[in-house]
Structure formats: structure tokens, C-alpha cells
Coordinates of C-alpha atoms in Angstrom, one line a residue:
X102 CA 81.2 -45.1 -102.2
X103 CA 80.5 -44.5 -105.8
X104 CA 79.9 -41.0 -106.7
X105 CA 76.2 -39.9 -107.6
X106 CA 75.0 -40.0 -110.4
X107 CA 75.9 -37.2 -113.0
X108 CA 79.1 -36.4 -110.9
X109 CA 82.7 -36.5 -112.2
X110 CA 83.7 -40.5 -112.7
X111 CA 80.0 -41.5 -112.9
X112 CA 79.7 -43.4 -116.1
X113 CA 76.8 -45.6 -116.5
X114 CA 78.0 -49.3 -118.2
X115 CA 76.3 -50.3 -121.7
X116 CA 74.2 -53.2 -120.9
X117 CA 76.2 -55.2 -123.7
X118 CA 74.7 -57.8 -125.7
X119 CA 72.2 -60.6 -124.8
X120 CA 73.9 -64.3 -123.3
X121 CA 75.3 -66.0 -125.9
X122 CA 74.2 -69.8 -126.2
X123 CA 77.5 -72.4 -125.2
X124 CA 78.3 -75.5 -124.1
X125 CA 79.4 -74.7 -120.7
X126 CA 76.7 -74.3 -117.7
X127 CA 75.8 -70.6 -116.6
X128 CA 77.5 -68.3 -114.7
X129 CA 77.8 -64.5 -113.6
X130 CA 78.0 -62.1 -115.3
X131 CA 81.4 -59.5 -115.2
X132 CA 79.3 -56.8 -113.1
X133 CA 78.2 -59.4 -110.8
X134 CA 81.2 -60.8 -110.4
X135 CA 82.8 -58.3 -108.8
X136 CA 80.6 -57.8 -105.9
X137 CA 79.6 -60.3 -103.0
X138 CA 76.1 -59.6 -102.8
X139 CA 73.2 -59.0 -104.4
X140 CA 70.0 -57.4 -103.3
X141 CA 66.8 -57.4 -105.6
X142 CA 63.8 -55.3 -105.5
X143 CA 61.1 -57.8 -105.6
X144 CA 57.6 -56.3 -107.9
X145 CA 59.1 -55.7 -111.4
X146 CA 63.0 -57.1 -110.8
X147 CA 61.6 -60.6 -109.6
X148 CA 57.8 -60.9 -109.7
X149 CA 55.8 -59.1 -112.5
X150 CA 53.6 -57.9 -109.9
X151 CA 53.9 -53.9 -110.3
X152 CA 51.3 -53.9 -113.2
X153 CA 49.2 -55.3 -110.8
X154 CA 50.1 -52.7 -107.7
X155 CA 49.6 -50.2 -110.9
X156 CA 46.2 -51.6 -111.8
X157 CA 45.4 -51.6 -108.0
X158 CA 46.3 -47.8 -108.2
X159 CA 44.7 -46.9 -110.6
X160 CA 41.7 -48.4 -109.6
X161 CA 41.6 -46.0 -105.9
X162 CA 42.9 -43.2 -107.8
X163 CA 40.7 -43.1 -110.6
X164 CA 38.0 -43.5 -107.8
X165 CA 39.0 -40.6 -105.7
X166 CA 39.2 -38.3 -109.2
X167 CA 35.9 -39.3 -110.2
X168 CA 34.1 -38.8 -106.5
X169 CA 36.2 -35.7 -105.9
X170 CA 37.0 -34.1 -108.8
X171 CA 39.8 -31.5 -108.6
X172 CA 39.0 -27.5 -109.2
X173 CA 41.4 -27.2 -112.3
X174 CA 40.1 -29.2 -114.9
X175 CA 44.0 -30.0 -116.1
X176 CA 44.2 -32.0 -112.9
X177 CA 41.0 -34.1 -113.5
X178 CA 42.5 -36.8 -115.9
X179 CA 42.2 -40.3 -115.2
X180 CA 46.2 -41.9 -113.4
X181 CA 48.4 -43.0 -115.5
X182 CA 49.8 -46.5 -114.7
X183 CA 52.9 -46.1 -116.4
X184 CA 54.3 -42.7 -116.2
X185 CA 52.5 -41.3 -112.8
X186 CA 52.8 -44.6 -111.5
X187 CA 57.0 -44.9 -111.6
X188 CA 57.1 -41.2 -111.0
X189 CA 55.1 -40.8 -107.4
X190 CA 54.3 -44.4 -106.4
X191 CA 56.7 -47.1 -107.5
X192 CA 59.1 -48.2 -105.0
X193 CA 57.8 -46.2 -102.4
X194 CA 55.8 -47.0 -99.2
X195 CA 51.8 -47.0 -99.7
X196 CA 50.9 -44.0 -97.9
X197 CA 53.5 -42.1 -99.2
X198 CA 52.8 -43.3 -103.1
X199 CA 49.3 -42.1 -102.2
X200 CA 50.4 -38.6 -100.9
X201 CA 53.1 -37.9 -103.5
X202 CA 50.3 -38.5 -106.3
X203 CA 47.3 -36.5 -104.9
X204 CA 49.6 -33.5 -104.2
X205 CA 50.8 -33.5 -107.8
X206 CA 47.0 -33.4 -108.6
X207 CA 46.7 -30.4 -105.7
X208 CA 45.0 -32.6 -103.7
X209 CA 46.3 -32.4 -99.9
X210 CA 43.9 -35.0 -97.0
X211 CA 44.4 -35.5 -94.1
X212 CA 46.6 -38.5 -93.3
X213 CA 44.0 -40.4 -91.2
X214 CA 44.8 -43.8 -89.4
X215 CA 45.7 -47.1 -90.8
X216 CA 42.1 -48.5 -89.4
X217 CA 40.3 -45.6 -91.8
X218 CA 38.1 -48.1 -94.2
X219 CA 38.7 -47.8 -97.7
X220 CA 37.3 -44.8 -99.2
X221 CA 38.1 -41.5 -100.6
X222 CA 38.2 -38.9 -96.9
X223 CA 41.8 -39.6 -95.8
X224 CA 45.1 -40.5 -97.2
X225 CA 45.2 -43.9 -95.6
X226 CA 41.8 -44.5 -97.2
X227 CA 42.8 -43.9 -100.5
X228 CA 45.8 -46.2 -99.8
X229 CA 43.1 -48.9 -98.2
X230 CA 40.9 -48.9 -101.6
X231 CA 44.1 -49.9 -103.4
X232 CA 45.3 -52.3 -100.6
X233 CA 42.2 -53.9 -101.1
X234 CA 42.2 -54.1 -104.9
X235 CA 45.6 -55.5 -105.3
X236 CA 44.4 -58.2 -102.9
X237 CA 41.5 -59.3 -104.9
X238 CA 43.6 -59.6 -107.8
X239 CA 46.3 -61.5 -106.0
X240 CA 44.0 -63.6 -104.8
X241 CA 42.3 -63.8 -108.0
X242 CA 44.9 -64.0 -110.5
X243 CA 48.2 -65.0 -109.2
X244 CA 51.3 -63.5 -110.1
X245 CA 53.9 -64.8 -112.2
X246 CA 58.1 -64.4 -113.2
X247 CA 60.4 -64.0 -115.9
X248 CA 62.5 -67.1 -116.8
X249 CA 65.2 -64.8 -116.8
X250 CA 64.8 -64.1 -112.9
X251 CA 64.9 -67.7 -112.4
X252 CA 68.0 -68.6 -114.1
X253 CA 69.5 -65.5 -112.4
X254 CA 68.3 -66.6 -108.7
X255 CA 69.8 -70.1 -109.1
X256 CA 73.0 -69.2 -110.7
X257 CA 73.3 -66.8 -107.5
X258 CA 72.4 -70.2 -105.4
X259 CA 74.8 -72.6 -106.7
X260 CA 77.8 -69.8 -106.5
X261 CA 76.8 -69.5 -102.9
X262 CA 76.4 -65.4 -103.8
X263 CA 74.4 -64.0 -100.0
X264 CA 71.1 -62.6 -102.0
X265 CA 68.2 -61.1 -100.7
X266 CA 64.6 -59.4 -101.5
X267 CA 63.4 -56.3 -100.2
X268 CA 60.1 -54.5 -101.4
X269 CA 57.8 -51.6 -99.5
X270 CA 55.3 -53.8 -100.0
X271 CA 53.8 -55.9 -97.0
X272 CA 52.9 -58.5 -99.6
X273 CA 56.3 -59.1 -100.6
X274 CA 56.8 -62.4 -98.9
X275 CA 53.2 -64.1 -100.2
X276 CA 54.0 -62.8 -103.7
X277 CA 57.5 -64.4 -103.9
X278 CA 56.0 -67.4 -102.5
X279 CA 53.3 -67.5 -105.5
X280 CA 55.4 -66.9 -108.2
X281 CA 58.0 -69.9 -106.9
X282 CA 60.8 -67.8 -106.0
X283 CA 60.3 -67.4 -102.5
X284 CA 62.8 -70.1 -101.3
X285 CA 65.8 -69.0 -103.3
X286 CA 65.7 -65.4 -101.4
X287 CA 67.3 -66.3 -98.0
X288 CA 66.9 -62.7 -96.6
X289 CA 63.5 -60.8 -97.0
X290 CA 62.9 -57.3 -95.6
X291 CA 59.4 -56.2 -96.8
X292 CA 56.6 -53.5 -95.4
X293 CA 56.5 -54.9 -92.1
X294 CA 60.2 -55.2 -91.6
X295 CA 60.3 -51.8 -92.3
X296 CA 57.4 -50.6 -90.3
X297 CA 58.6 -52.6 -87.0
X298 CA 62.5 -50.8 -87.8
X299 CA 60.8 -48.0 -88.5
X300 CA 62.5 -47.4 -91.6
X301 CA 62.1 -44.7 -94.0
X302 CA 60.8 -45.7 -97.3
X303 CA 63.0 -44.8 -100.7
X304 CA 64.7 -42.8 -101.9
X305 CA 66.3 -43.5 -98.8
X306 CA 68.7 -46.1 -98.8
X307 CA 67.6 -48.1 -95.3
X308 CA 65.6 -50.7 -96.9
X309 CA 68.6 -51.4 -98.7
X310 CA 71.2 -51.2 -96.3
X311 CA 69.1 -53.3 -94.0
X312 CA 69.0 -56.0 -96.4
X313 CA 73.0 -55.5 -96.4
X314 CA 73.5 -56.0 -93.1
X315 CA 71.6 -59.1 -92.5
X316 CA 73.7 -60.3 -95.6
X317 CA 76.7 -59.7 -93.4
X318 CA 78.1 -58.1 -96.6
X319 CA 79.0 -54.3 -96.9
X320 CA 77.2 -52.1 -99.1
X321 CA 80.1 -51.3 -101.5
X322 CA 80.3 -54.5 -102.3
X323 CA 76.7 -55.5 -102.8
X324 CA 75.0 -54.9 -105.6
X325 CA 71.5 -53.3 -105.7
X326 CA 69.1 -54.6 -108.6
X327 CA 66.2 -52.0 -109.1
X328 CA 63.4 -51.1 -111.7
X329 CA 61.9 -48.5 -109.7
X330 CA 63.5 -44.5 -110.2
X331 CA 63.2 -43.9 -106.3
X332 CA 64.8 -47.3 -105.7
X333 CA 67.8 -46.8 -108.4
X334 CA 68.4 -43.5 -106.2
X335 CA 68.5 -45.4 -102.8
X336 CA 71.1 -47.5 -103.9
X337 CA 73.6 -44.5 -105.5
X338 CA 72.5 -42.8 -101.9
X339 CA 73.5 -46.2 -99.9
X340 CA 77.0 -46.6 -101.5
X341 CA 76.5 -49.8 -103.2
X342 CA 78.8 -51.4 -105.1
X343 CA 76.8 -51.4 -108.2
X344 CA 73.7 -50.1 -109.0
X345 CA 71.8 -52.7 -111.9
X346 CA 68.3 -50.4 -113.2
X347 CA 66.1 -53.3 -115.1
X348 CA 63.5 -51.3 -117.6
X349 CA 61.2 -53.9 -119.3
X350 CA 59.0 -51.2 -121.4
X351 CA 60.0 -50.2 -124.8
X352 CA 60.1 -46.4 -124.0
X353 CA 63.6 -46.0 -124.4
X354 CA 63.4 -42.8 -121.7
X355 CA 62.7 -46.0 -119.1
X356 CA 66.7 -46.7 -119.1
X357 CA 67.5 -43.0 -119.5
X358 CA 65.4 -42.1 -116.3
X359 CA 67.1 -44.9 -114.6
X360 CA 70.4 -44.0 -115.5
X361 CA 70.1 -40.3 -114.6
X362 CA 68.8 -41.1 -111.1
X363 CA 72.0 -43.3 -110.6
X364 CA 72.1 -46.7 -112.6
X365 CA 75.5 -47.9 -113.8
X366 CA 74.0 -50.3 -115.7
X367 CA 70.3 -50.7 -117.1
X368 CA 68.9 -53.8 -118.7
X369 CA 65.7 -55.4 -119.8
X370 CA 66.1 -59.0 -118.0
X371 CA 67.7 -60.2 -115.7
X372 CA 69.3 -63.3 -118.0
X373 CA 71.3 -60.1 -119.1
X374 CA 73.7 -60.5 -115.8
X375 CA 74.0 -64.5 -116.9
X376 CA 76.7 -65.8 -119.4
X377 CA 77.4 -68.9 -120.7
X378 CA 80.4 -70.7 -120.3
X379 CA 82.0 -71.7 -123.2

């Protein structure tokens, strides 16, 4: 098991330069290479679906602020889809997303049921309005990938590499499947994987492990490709192999929050774990 991160013998790998263009065909990257497995997060590693989970967010929690204003006016302001998104909701299970943001706004609901229609009066209807957004604009606008995630997923496929997809999302499987993707990810475990297992959501490593085990690969020598903080973390808790953070913003504290919550390496595509032979 690799140690956490910021303890003794933790160093977090450079991501090193871009592929360089040759006249052999593709193949792994070092890093990749020396592990038998890889696991990817699917919105943001393989789909660019979390600006649309963010949007979706945004949209309930902007609702829920503007029908139910806090007391302290500090707390009023509008969600922030970048930096109060990846810091309470990304990676993490709906209705605790939901929770982990109201209470940083001192806002505690009741949890209500999963029946409770969307609204404003319970947690899981706060969590229904997005639910209900980020449908529409599924439905609406599609979701697409990064060629990088492509060449990636069939370099993995041709080198026979066990690969799978695992998100906290119960859309996981119909997003993978509109963005093309879906049949190069032998192994899905997604939101209602986890709810029949009853697995715990990240930073806890089950999701993870799960994906592992059905992999028939162990997790220290899988690798765990993540863009989300709590997600980075369940991999350094899990024991995996290696730990790859992907930050596509131009924020340069994106790579340094993924490294500090347990990255060894952090890059901005996924053609970065691709060389070319030759």
C-alpha cells in the first residue's frame, strides 16, 4: 500500500511532457505500465459530463438560496460550479453532495425520502430538483469526450489491460453509452451498484475496490484514474497502485489540490498516459 499522501516516501510524479508524434503505433505509458489494471472515474476522466452535473447543481442550489435565503447574508451568494462544486459535491453520492453543500451554507433539512418531489423542504428534494435538471439536459444536449480518452481506452483494449468505469452517479451507464465509450468499459459499477452493495460513497475507497475485484486484479496493482478531490483520496485510502488526478482547468491550484489529497501523478488529458512508439 502506498503511503498517504504528505507522508514520508510520498512523492507525487511530474506529469512529464505531452506524446511525442512517431512512427510507431501507441502504447502505454511508463506509469501505466507498471500496473494491471486501470479504473476510471467516468464524469470529467471519460465523459465531459461534470459541467453538466455542475450546471444541474447549480440550478437546485441557486433555487433553494433564492426561496430560502440563509440568515447571514455571507451565506446568501449564488453556488459556485467550480470551486463549491469539487469541494462538497464532485465525486460524491447525490444526497450527500447536497448535504455537504447546504451545511457549509448553515443550512441543515431534514433528509426526507427518495419519493419527496423535487423542491426545496428536504434534502432529497433539493437532490430531486438537480436530478431532474441534469436529465433534461442529458436528454437535451447530449454529452460528449475528449479524443484523448478515446485513444487511451483503445490502447487499454488492444493491450488486453482489465479496465473499468465507476461513477456515484446512477446515470453513469447511459452517459458512457452517449458519448461512444460505453463498450470499451467491460466493468461498470455506478449509483445503483452501489446502492444495491450498499456501498459508502467517496472518500471511501469501496466504489473503487469493488471495481477491483470484479477486475480480478488487486488494488496495488490497479491504477485509479480521478478528477474529483474526494475520489483522488479514495484511491490513496484503497491502496492502489497508482493514483492518476486529471485537472482540465487552468487554475494551477486544480493539480495542487489533487496532489495534496493523494495524486502521484496529475495531468490535463488523458493522451498524457499514451506514447508513441518510435
Amino acid at each position: 500500500m502506498s503511503p498517504p499522501s504528505g507522508a514520508p516516501g510520498h512523492r507525487p510524479r511530474s506529469a512529464g511532457p505531452p506524446p511525442e508524434a512517431g512512427t510507431g503505433r501507441d502504447v502505454l505509458a511508463p506509469p501505466l505500465r507498471a500496473v494491471r489494471a486501470v479504473v476510471l472515474d467516468t464524469d470529467g476522466v471519460l465523459t465531459d459530463s461534470a459541467r453538466t452535473h455542475a450546471a444541474a447543481w447549480k440550478l437546485a442550489f441557486d433555487g433553494y438560496l433564492r426561496e430560502r435565503p440563509p440568515r447571514d447574508p455571507a451565506q446568501r451568494g449564488p453556488f459556485d460550479p467550480v470551486g463549491e462544486y469539487r469541494e462538497h459535491v464532485d465525486g460524491r453520492p447525490r444526497l450527500d453532495g447536497a448535504s455537504a453543500f447546504l451545511a457549509s451554507r448553515g443550512v441543515h433539512l431534514p433528509t426526507g425520502t427518495p419519493q419527496d418531489p423535487p423542491g426545496t423542504d428536504t434534502v432529497w428534494a433539493v437532490a430531486a430538483r438537480k436530478e431532474q435538471a441534469f436529465t433534461r439536459a442529458l436528454r437535451e444536449q447530449g454529452v460528449d469526450t475528449w479524443p484523448g480518452t478515446v485513444r487511451l481506452l483503445r490502447v487499454l483494449e488492444r493491450e488486453r489491460v482489465p479496465r473499468a468505469a465507476v461513477s456515484a452517479s446512477r446515470h453513469a451507464g447511459q452517459v458512457l453509452a452517449a458519448a461512444g465509450v460505453r463498450e470499451l468499459l467491460p466493468v461498470l459499477v455506478d449509483g445503483d451498484e452501489a446502492a444495491r452493495l450498499a456501498l459508502p460513497g467517496k472518500p471511501d475507497p469501496a466504489l473503487f475496490l469493488e471495481a477491483a475485484h470484479r477486475l480480478g486484479v488487486p488494488p496495488n496493482d490497479t491504477a485509479v484514474v480521478e478528477d474529483a478531490l474526494a475520489g483522488v483520496e479514495a484511491g490513496r485510502r484503497g491502496g492502489f497502485g497508482l493514483v492518476v488526478g486529471v485537472d482540465r482547468g487552468p487554475d494551477p491550484s486544480g493539480a495542487a489540490g489533487l496532489r495534496a489529497h493523494g495524486a502521484d501523478l496529475v495531468v490535463d488529458d488523458l493522451s498524457r498516459l499514451v506514447v508513441r512508439e518510435g
